[in-house]
mmCIF file of C-alpha atoms in Angstrom:
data_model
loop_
_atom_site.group_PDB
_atom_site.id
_atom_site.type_symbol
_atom_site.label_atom_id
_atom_site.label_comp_id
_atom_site.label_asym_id
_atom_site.label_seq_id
_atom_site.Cartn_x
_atom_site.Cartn_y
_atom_site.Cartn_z
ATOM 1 C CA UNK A 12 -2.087 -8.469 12.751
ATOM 2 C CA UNK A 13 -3.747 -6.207 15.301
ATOM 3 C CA UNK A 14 -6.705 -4.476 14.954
ATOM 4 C CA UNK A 15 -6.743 -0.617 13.898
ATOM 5 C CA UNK A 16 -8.757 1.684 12.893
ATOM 6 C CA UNK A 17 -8.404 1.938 8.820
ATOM 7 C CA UNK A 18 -10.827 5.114 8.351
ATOM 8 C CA UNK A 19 -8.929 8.074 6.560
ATOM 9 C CA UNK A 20 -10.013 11.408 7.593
ATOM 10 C CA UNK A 21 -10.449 14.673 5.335
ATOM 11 C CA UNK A 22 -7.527 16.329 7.227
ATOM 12 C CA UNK A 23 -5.137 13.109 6.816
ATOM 13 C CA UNK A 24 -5.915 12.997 2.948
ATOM 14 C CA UNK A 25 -5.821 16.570 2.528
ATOM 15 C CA UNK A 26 -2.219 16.451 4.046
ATOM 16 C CA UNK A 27 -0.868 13.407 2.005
ATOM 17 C CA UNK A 28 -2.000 14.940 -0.740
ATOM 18 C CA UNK A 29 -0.479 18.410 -0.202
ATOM 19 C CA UNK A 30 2.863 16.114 0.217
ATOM 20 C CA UNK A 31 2.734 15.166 -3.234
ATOM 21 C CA UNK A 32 1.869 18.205 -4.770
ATOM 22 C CA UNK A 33 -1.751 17.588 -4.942
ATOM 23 C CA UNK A 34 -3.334 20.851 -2.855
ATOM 24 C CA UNK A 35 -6.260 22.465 -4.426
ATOM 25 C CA UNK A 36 -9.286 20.211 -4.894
ATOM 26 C CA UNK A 37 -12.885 20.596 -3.965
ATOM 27 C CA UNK A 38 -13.258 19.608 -0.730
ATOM 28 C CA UNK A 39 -15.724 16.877 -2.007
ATOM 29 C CA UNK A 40 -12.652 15.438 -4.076
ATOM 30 C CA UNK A 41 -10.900 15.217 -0.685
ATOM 31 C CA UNK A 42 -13.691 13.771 0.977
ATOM 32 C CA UNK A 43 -13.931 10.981 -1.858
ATOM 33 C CA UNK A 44 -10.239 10.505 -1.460
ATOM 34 C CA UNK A 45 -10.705 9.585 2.176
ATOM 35 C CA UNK A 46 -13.400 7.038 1.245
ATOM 36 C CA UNK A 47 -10.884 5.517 -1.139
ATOM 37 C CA UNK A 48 -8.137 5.436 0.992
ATOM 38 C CA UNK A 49 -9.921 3.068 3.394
ATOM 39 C CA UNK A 50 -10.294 0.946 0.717
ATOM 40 C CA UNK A 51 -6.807 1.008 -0.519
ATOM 41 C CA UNK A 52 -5.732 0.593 3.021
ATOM 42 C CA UNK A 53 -7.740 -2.763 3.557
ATOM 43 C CA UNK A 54 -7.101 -3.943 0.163
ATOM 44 C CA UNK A 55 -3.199 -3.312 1.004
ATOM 45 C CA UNK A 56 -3.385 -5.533 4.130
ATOM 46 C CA UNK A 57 -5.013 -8.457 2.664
ATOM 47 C CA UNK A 58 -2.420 -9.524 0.330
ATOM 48 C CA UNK A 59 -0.592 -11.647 1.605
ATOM 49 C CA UNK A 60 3.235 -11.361 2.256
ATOM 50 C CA UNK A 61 6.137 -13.244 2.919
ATOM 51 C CA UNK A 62 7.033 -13.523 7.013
ATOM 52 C CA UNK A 63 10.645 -12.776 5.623
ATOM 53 C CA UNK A 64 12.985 -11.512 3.467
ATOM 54 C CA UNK A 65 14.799 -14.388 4.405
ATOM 55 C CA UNK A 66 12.470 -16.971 3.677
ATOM 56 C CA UNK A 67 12.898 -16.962 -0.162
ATOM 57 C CA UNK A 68 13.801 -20.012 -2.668
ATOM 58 C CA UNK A 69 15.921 -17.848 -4.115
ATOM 59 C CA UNK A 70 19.134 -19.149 -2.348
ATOM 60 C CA UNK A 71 18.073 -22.577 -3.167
ATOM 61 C CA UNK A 72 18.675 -21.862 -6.910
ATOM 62 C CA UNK A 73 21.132 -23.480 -8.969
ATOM 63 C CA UNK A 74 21.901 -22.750 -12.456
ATOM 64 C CA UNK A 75 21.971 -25.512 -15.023
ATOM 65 C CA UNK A 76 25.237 -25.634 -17.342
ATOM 66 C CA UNK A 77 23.511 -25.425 -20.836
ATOM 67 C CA UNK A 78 24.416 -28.534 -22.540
ATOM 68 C CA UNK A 79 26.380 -28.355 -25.987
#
């Protein structure tokens, strides 16, 4: 994965959250939102995910006729 820069600014939190209807907090609430955000946002990308949609067992699957 490469490298980026993961720090949220004010202005970028302040926007996302006037896209979901959340305008209107002190600006320390934004600025606590931003610190979260990183966190989120590192958290996010260390879970691990499959390479592929593909690449599930789920095509492998066979149902078992029940028995009598």
């Amino acid at each position: 994965m490469p490298a980026t820069d993961l720090t949220s600014t004010t202005d970028e939190v302040r926007l996302y959250a006037a896209r979901h209807g959340l305008a209107g907090f002190p600006e320390d609430q934004f600025a606590r939102l931003a610190e979260i955000a990183t966190m989120v946002r590192e958290t996010g990308l260390a879970i691990p995910r499959m390479p592929s949609e593909e690449d599930e067992p789920a095509h492998l699957f066979t149902a078992t006729p029940l028995r009598g």
